[in-house]
GROMACS .gro file of C-alpha atoms in nm:
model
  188
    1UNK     CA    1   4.633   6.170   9.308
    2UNK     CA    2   4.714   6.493   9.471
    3UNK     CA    3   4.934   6.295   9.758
    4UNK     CA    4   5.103   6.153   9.475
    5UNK     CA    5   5.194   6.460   9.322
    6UNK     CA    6   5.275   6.603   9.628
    7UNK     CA    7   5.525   6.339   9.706
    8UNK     CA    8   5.653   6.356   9.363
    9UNK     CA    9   5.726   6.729   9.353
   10UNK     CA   10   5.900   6.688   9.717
   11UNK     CA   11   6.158   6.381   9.620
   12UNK     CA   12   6.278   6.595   9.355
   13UNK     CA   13   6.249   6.968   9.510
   14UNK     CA   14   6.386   7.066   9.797
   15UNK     CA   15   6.233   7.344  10.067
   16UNK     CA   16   6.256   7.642   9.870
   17UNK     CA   17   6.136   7.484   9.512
   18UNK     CA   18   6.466   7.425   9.349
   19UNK     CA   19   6.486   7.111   9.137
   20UNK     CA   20   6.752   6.900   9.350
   21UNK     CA   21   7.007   6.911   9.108
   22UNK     CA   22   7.021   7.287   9.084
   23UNK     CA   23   6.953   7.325   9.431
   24UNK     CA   24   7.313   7.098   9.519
   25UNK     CA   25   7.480   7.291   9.174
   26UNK     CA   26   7.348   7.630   9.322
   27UNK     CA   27   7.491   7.553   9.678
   28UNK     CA   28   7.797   7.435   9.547
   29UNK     CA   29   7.850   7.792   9.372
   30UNK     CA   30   7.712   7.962   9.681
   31UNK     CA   31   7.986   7.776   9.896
   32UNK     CA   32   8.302   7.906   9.714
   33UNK     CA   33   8.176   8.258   9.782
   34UNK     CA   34   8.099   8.167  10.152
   35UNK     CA   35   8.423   8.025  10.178
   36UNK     CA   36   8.617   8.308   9.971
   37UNK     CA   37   8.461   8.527  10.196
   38UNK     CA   38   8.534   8.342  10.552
   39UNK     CA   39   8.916   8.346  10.385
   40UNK     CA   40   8.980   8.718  10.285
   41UNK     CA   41   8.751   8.840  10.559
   42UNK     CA   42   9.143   8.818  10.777
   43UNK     CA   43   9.248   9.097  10.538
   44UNK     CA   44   9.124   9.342  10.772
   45UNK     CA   45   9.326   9.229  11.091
   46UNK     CA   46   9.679   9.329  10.968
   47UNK     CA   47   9.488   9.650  10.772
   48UNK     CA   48   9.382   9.742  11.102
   49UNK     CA   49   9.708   9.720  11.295
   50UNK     CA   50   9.922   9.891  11.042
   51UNK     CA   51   9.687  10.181  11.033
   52UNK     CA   52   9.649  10.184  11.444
   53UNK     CA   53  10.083  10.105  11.397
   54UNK     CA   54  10.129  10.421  11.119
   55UNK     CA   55   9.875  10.673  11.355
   56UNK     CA   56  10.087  10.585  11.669
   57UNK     CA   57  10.404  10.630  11.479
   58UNK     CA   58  10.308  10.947  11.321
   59UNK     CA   59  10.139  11.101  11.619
   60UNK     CA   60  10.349  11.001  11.940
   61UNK     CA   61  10.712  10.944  11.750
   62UNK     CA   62  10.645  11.178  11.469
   63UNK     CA   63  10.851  10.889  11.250
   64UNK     CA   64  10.578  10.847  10.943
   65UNK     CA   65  10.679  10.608  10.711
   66UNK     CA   66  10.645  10.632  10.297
   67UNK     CA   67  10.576  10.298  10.272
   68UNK     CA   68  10.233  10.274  10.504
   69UNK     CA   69   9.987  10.450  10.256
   70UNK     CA   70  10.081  10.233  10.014
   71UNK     CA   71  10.059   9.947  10.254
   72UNK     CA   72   9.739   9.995  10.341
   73UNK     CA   73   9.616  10.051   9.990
   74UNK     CA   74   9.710   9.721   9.919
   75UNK     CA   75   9.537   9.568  10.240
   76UNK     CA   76   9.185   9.755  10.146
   77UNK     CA   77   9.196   9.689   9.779
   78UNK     CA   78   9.189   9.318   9.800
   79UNK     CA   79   9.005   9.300  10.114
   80UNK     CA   80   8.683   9.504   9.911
   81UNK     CA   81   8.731   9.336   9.583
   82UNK     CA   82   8.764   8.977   9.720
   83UNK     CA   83   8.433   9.009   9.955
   84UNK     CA   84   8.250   9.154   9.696
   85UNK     CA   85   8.090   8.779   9.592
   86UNK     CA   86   8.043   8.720   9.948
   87UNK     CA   87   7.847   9.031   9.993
   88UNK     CA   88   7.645   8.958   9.673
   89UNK     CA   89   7.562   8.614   9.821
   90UNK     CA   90   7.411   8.757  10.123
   91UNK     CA   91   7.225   9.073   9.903
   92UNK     CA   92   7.414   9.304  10.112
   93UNK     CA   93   7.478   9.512   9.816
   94UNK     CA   94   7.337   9.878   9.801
   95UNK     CA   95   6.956   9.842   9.610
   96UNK     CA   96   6.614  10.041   9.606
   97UNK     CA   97   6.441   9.743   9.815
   98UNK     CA   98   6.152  10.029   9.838
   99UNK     CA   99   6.038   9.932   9.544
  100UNK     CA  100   6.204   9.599   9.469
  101UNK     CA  101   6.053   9.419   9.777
  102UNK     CA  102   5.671   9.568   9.674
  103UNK     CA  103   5.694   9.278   9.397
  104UNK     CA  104   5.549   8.997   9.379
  105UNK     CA  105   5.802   8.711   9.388
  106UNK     CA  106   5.820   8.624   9.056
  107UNK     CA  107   5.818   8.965   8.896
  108UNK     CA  108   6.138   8.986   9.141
  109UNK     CA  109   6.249   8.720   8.977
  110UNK     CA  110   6.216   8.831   8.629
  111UNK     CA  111   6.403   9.136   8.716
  112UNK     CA  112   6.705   8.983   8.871
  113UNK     CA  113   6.705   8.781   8.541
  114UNK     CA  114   6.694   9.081   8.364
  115UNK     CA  115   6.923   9.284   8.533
  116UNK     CA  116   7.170   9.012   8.579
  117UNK     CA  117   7.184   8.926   8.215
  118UNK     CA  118   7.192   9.337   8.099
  119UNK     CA  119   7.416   9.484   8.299
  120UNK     CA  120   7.588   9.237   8.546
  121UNK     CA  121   7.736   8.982   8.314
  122UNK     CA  122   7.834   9.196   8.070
  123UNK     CA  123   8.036   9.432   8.356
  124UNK     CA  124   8.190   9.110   8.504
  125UNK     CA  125   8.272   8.960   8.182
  126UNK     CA  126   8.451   9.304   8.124
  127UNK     CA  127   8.591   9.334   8.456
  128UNK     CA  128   8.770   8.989   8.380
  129UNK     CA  129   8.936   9.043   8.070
  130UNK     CA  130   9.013   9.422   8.113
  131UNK     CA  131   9.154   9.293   8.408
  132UNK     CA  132   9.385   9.007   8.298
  133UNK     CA  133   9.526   9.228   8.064
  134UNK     CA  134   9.633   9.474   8.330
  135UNK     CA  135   9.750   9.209   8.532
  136UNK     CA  136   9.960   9.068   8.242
  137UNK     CA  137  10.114   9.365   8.161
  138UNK     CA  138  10.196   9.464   8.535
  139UNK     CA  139  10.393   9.082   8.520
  140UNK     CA  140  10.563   9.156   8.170
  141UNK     CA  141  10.729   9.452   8.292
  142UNK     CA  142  10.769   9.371   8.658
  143UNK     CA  143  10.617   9.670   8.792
  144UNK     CA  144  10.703   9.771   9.126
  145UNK     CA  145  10.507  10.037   9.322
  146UNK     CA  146  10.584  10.422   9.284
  147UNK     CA  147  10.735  10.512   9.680
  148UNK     CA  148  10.817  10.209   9.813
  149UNK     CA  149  10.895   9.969   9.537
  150UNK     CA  150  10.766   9.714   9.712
  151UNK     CA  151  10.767   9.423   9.402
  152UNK     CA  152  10.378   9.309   9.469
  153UNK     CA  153  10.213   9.538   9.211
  154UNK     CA  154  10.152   9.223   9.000
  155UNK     CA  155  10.003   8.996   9.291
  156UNK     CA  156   9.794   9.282   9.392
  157UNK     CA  157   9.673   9.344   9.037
  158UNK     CA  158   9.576   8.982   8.995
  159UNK     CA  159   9.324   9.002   9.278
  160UNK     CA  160   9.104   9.226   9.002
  161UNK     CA  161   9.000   8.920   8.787
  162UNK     CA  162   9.022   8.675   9.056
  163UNK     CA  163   8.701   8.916   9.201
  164UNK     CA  164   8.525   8.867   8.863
  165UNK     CA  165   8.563   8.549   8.902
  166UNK     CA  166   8.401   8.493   9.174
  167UNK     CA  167   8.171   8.778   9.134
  168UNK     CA  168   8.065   8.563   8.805
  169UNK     CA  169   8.055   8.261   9.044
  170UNK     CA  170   7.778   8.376   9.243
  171UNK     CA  171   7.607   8.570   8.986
  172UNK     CA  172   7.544   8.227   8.808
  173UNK     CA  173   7.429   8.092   9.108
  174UNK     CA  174   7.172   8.374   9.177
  175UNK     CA  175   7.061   8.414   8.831
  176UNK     CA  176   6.970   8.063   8.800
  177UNK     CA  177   6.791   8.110   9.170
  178UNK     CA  178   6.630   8.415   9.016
  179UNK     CA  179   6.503   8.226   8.716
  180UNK     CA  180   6.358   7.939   8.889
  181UNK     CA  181   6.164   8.221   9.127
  182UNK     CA  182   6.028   8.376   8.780
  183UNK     CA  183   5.885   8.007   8.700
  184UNK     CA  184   5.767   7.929   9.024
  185UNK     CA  185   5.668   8.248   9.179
  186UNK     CA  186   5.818   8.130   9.521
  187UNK     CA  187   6.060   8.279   9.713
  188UNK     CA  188   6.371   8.172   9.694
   0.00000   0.00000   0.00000
């Protein structure tokens, strides 16, 4: 009997106790931020050559240019924003693991369910909408940028809810990993 159920809990659970159907839906939300983050990790080759370009100016041609601070604002804001669901699919984000990592499994599960449905979710959720609105506003009146008037303000401002989207993304994915650790008090 225990073979049987053995066999039964493994055709329907894959290695780290996830029912297969979550386990595929799970991976499926896990791979957008592994791929979002593969994508916009390239942001930081072109940041990195017009700062090295804008130092060399400035220091051997003394020729600095109004439009590189800008420039590279532009570069650094979407390149942290858009790798922020990346990040949070590896747990690379800043946490007290002191503490965290002296639970037991599931009570580490209970608390990313809990702390994913308090404050996470609601910030994202926030982050979205407060966000779209900015965004739609910086289209409606075509805003440009204050030295340079470069016309990307709007493109750049859309990159805030397109990071709580995906920031919601992966949350979903590791709240539902979270709550199946709480049930089965394995790690996941």
């Amino acid at each position: 009997a225990f073979l049987f159920c053995d066999r039964f809990h493994a055709s329907f659970h894959n290695e780290k106790g996830l029912p297969m159907q979550l386990a595929t839906f799970t991976k499926g939300l896990d791979s957008v931020s592994e791929w979002s983050g593969r994508i916009f990790m390239w942001l930081i080759i072109p940041l990195t050559l017009l700062v090295v370009y804008e130092v060399a100016s400035t220091k051997f041609f003394d020729t600095p240019h109004i439009w590189a601070p800008e420039i590279t604002a532009y570069l650094y804001g979407p390149y942290f924003m858009l790798m922020a669901a990346y990040t949070l699919l590896y747990n690379a984000h800043v946490r007290i693991d002191i503490i965290y990592m002296k639970f037991s499994p599931r009570t580490r599960g209970i608390l990313d369910c809990f702390t994913y449905l308090i404050f996470f979710f609601p910030f994202c959720f926030i982050i979205l909408q407060q966000g779209y609105l900015y965004t739609a506003t910086s289209w409606a009146m075509n805003e440009t940028s204050g030295s340079a008037e470069l016309p990307i303000v709007p493109q750049i401002k859309m990159v805030i809810p397109i990071t709580a989207a995906l920031l919601l993304i992966q949350g979903l994915s590791n709240i539902l990993k979270g709550f199946t650790q709480a049930i089965t008090g394995r790690e996941i």
